[in-house]
PDB file of C-alpha atoms and ligand atoms in Angstrom:
ATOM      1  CA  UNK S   1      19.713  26.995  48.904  1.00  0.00           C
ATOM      2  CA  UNK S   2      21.907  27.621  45.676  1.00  0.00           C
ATOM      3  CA  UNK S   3      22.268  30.957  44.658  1.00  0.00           C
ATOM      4  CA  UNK S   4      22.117  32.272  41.148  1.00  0.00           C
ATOM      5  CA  UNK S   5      25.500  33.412  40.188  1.00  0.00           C
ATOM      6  CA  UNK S   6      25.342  37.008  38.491  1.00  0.00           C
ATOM      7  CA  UNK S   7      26.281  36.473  34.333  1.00  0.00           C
ATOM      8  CA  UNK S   8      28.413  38.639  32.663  1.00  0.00           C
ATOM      9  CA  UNK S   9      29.260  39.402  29.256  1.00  0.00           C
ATOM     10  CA  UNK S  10      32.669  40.155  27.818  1.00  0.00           C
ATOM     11  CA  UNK S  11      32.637  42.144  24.549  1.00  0.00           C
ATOM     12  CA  UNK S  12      36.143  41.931  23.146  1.00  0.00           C
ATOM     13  CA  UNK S  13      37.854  42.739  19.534  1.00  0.00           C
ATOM     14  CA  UNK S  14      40.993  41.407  19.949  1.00  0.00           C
ATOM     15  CA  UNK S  15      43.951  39.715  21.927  1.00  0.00           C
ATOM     16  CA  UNK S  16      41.847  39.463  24.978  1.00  0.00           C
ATOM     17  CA  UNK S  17      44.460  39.503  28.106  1.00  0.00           C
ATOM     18  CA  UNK S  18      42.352  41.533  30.179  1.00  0.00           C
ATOM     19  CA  UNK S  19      38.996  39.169  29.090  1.00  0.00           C
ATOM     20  CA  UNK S  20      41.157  36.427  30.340  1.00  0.00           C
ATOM     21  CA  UNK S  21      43.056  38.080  33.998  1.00  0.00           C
ATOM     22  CA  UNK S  22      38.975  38.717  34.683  1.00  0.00           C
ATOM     23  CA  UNK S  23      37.719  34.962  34.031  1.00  0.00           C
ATOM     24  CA  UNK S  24      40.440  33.796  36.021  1.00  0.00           C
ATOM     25  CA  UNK S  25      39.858  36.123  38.835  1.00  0.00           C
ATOM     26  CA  UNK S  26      36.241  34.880  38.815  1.00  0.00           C
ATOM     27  CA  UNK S  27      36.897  31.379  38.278  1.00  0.00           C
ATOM     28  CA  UNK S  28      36.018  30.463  42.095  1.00  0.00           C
ATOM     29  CA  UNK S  29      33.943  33.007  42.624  1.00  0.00           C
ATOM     30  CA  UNK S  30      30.437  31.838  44.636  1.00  0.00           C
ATOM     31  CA  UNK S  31      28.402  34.331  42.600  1.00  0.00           C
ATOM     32  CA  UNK S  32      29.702  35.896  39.474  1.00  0.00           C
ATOM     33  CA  UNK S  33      30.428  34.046  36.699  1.00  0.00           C
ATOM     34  CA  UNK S  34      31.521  34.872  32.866  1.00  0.00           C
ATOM     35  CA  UNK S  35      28.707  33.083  30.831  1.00  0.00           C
ATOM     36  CA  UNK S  36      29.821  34.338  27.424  1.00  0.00           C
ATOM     37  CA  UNK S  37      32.547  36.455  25.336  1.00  0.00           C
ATOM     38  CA  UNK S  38      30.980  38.473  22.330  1.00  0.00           C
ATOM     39  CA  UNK S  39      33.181  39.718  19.118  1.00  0.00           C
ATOM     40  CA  UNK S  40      33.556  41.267  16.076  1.00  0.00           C
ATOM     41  CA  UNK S  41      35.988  39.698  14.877  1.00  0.00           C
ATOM     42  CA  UNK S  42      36.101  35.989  14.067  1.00  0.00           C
ATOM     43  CA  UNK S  43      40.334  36.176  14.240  1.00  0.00           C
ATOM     44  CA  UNK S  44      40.156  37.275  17.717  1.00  0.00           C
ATOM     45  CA  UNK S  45      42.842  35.738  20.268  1.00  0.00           C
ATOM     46  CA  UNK S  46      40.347  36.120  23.053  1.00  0.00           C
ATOM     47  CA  UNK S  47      38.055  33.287  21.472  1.00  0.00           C
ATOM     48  CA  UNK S  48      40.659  30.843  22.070  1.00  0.00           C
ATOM     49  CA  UNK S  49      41.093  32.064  25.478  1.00  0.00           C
ATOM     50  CA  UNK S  50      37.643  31.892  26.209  1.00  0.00           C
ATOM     51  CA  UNK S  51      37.832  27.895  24.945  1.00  0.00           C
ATOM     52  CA  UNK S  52      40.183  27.124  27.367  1.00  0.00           C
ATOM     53  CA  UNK S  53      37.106  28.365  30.284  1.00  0.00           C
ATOM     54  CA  UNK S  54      34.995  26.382  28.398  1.00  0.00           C
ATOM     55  CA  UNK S  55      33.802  29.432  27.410  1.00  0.00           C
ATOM     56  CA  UNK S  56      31.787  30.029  23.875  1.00  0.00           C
ATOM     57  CA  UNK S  57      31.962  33.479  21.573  1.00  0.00           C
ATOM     58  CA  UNK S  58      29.529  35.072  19.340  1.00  0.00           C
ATOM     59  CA  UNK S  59      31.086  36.824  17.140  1.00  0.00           C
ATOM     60  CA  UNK S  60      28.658  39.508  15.044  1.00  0.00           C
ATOM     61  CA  UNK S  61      28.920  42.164  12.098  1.00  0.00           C
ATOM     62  CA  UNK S  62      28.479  45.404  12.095  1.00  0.00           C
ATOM     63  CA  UNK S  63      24.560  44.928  10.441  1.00  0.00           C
ATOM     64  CA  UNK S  64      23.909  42.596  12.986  1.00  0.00           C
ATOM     65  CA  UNK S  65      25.675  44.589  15.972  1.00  0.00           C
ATOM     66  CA  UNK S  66      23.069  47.854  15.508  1.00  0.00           C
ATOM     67  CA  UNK S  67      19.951  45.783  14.560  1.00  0.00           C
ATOM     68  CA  UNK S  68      17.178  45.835  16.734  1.00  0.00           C
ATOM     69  CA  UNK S  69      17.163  42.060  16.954  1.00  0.00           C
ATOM     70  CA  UNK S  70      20.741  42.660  18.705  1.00  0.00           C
ATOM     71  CA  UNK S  71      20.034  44.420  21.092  1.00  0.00           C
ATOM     72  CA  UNK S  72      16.510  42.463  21.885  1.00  0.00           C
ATOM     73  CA  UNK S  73      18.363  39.282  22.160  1.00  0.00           C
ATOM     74  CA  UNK S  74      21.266  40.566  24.510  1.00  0.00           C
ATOM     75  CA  UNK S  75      18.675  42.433  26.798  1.00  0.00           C
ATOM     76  CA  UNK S  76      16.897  38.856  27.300  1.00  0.00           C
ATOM     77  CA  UNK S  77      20.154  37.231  28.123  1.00  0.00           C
ATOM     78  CA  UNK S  78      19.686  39.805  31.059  1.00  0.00           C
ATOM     79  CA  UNK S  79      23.479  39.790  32.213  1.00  0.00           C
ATOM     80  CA  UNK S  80      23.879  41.983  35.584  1.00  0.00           C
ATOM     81  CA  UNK S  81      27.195  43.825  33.811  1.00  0.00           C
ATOM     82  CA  UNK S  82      28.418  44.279  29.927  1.00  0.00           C
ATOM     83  CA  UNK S  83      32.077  44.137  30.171  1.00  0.00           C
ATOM     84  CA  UNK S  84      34.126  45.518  27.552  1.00  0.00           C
ATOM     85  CA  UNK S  85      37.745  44.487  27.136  1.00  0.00           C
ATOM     86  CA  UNK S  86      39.335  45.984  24.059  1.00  0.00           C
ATOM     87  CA  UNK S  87      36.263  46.232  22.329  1.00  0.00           C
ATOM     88  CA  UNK S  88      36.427  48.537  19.226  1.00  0.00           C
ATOM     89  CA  UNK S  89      32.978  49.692  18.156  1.00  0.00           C
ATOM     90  CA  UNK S  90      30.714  52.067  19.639  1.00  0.00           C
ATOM     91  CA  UNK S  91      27.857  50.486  21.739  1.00  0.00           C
ATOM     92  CA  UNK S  92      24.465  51.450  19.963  1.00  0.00           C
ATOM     93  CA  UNK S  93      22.321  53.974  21.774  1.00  0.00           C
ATOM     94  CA  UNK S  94      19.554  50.807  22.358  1.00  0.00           C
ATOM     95  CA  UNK S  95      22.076  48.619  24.312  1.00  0.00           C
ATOM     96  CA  UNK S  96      23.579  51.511  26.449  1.00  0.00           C
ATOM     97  CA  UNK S  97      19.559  52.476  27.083  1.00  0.00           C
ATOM     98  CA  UNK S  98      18.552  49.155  27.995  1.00  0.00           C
ATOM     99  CA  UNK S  99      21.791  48.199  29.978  1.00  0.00           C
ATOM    100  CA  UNK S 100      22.036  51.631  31.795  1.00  0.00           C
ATOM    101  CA  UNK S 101      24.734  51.790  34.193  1.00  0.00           C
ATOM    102  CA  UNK S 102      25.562  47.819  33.576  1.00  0.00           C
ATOM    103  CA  UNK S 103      28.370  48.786  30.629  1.00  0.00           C
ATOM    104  CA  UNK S 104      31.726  49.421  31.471  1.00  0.00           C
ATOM    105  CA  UNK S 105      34.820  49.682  29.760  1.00  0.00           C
ATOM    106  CA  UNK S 106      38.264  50.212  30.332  1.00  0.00           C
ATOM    107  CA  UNK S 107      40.775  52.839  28.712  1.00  0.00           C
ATOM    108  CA  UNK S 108      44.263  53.002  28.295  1.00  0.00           C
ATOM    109  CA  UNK S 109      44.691  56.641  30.184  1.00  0.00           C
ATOM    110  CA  UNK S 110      44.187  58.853  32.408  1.00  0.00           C
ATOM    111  CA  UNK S 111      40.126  60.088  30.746  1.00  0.00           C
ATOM    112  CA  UNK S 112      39.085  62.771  29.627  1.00  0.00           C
ATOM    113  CA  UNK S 113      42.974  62.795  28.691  1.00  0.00           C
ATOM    114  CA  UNK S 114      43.394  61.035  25.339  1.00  0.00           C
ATOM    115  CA  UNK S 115      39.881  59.609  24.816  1.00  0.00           C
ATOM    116  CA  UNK S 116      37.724  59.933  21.917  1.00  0.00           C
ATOM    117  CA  UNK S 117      37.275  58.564  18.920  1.00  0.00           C
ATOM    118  CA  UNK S 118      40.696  56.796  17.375  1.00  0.00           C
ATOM    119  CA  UNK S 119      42.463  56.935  20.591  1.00  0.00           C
ATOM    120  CA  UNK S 120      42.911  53.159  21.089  1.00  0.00           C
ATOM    121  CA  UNK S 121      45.669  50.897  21.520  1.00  0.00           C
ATOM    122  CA  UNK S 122      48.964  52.739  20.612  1.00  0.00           C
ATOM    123  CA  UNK S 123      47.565  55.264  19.076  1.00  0.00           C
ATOM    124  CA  UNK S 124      47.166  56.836  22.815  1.00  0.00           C
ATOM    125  CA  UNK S 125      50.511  55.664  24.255  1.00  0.00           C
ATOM    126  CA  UNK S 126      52.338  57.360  21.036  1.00  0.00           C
ATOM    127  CA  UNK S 127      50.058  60.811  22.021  1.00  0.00           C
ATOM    128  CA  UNK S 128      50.788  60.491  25.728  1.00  0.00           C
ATOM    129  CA  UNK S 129      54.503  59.948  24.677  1.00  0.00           C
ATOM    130  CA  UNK S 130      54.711  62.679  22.006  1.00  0.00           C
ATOM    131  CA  UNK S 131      53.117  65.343  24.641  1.00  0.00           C
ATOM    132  CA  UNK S 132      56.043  64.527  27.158  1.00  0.00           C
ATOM    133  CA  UNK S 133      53.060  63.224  29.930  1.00  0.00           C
ATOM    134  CA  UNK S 134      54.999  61.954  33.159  1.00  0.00           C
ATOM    135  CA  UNK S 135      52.267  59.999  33.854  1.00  0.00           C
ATOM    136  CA  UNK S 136      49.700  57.788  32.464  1.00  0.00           C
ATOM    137  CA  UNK S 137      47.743  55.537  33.660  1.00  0.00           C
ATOM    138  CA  UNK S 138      44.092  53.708  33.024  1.00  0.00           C
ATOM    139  CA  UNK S 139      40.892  54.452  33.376  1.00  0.00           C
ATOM    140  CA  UNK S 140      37.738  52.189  33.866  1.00  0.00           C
ATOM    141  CA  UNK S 141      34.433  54.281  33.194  1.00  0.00           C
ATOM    142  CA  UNK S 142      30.768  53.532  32.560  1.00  0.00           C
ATOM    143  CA  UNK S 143      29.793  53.394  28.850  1.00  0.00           C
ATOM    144  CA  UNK S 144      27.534  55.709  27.220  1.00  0.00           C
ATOM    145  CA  UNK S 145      26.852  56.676  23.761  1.00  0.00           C
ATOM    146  CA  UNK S 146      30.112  58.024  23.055  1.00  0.00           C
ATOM    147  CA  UNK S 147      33.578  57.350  22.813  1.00  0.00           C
ATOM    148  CA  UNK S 148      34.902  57.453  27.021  1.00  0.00           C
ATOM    149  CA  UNK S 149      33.010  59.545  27.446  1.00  0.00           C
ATOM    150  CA  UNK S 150      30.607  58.066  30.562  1.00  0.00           C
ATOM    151  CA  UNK S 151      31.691  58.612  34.426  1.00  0.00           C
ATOM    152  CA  UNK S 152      34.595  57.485  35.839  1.00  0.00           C
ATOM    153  CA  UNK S 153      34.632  54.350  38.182  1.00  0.00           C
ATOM    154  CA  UNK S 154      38.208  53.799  38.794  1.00  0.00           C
ATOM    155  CA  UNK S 155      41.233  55.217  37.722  1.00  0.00           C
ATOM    156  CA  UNK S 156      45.122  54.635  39.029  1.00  0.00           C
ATOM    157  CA  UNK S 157      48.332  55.975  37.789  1.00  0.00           C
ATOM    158  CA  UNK S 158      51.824  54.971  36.441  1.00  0.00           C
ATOM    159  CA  UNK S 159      54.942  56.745  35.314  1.00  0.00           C
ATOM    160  CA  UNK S 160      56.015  57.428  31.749  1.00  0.00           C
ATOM    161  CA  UNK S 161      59.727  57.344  31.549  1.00  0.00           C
ATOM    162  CA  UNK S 162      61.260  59.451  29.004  1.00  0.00           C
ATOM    163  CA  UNK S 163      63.018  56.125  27.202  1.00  0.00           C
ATOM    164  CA  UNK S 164      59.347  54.760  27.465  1.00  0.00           C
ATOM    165  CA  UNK S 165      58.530  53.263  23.609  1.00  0.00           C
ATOM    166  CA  UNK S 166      54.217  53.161  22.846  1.00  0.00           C
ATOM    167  CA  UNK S 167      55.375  49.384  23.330  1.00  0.00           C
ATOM    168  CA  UNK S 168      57.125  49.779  27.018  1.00  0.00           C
ATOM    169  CA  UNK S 169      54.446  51.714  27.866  1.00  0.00           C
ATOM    170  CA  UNK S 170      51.697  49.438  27.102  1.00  0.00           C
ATOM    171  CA  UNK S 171      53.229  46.894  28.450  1.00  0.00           C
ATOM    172  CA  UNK S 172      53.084  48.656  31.672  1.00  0.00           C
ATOM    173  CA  UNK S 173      49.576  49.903  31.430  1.00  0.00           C
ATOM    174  CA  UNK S 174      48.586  46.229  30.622  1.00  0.00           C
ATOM    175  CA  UNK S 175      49.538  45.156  33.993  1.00  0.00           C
ATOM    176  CA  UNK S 176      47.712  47.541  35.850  1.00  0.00           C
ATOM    177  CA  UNK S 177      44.768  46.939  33.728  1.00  0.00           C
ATOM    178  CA  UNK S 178      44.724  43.020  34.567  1.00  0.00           C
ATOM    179  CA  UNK S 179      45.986  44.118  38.319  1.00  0.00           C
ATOM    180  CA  UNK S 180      42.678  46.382  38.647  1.00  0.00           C
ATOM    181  CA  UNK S 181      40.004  45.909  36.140  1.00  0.00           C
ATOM    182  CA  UNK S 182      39.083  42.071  37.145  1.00  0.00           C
ATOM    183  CA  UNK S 183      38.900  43.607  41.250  1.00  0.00           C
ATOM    184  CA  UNK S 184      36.843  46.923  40.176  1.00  0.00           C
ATOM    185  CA  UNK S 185      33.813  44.254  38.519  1.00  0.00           C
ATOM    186  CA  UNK S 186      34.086  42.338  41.417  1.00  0.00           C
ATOM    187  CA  UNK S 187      33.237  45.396  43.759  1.00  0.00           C
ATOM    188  CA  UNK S 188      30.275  46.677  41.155  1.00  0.00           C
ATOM    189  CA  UNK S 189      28.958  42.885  41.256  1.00  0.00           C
ATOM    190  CA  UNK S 190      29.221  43.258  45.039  1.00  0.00           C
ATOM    191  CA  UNK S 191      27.027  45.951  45.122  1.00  0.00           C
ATOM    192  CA  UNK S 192      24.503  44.786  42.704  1.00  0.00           C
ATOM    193  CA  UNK S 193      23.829  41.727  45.021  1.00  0.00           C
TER     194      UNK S 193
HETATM  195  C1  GRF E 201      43.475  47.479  26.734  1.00  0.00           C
HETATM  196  O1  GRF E 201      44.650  48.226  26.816  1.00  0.00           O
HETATM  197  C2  GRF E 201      42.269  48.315  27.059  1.00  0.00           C
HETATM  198  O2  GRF E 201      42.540  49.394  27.881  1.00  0.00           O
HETATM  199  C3  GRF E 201      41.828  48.822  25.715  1.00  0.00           C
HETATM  200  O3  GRF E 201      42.139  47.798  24.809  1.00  0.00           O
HETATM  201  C4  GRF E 201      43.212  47.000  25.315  1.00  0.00           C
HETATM  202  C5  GRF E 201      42.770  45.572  25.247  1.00  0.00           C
HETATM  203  O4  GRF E 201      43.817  44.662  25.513  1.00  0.00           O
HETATM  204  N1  GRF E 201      40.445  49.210  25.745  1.00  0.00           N
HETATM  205  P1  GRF E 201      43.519  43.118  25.637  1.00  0.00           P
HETATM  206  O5  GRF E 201      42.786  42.680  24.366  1.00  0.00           O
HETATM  207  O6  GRF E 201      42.665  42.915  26.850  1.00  0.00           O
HETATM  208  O7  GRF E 201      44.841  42.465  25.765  1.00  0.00           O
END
């Protein structure tokens, strides 16, 4: 007997290296598979990443991101997780209901450290720089209806060197992120079978 594979959904604004570390990681796997990328933002590297996978993007406006017909549609698809990877906006309060415990989301730090709203992307490696942190480090939480704000899954730490630029540091944090994040939804998926 063939079992269903459980479908996931990659939301994802951007360049999309972490979408892409956790389709690879899944690419053999017996029983997960990435069925579908969504974005808002047509320009978005990760759509041409998910092409190579053979994998197609819907990409969605703001309008159409908090209407009710949304979040009906994406609660048929009925995917067993809602990954986000670098996805900007905040998840509407009828998603995170309907997908409770299924969203997760990974953050640059070490949460509740430089979270919130606006910490994204540089913005937090320049803070974590500018306070004189000696560590950093990333963070992969359940989503709820605010900014990182849901519980922690996972987190694991690096060092911030004092010539570290917001660039260096990323650059660091990114490996970790496609290191751990691809592994962590592999042990949630575990458990949900
Ligand atoms: C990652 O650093 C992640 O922590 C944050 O956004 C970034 C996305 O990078 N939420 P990429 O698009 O996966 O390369």
């Amino acid at each position: 007997m063939t079992m269903k594979k459980l479908r996931l959904a990659i939301f994802a604004s951007g360049n999309g290296s972490n979408a892409e570390a956790i389709i690879k990681h899944l690419l053999n796997s017996a029983t997960v598979e990435v069925s579908r990328i969504y974005s808002n933002n047509k320009d978005a590297y990760v759509i041409e990443r998910g092409k190579k996978f053979n994998i197609s993007t819907d990409i969605f406006n703001k309008i159409e991101f908090t209407s009710q017909e949304f979040s009906e549609t994406l609660l048929n698809k009925k995917y067993d997780l809602i990954i986000l990877a670098g996805f900007m906006w905040l998840v509407p309060p009828s998603i995170v209901a309907s997908y409770k415990n299924k969203i997760i989301n990974i953050h640059p730090a070490l949460l509740p450290a430089y979270g919130g709203k606006g910490m994204y992307g540089d913005n937090v490696h320049q803070a974590v720089i500018e306070n004189n942190e000696n560590e950093s480090g990333i963070t992969i939480h359940y989503v709820n209806e605010y900014y990182d704000e849901g519980d922690i899954i996972f987190q694991t730490k690096c060092t911030v060197l004092n010539t570290d630029t917001p660039d260096s540091l990323a650059e660091r944090i990114h490996k970790l992120e496609h290191q751990h994040y691809p592994k962590v939804i592999e042990k949630l998926c575990a458990e949900i079978l």
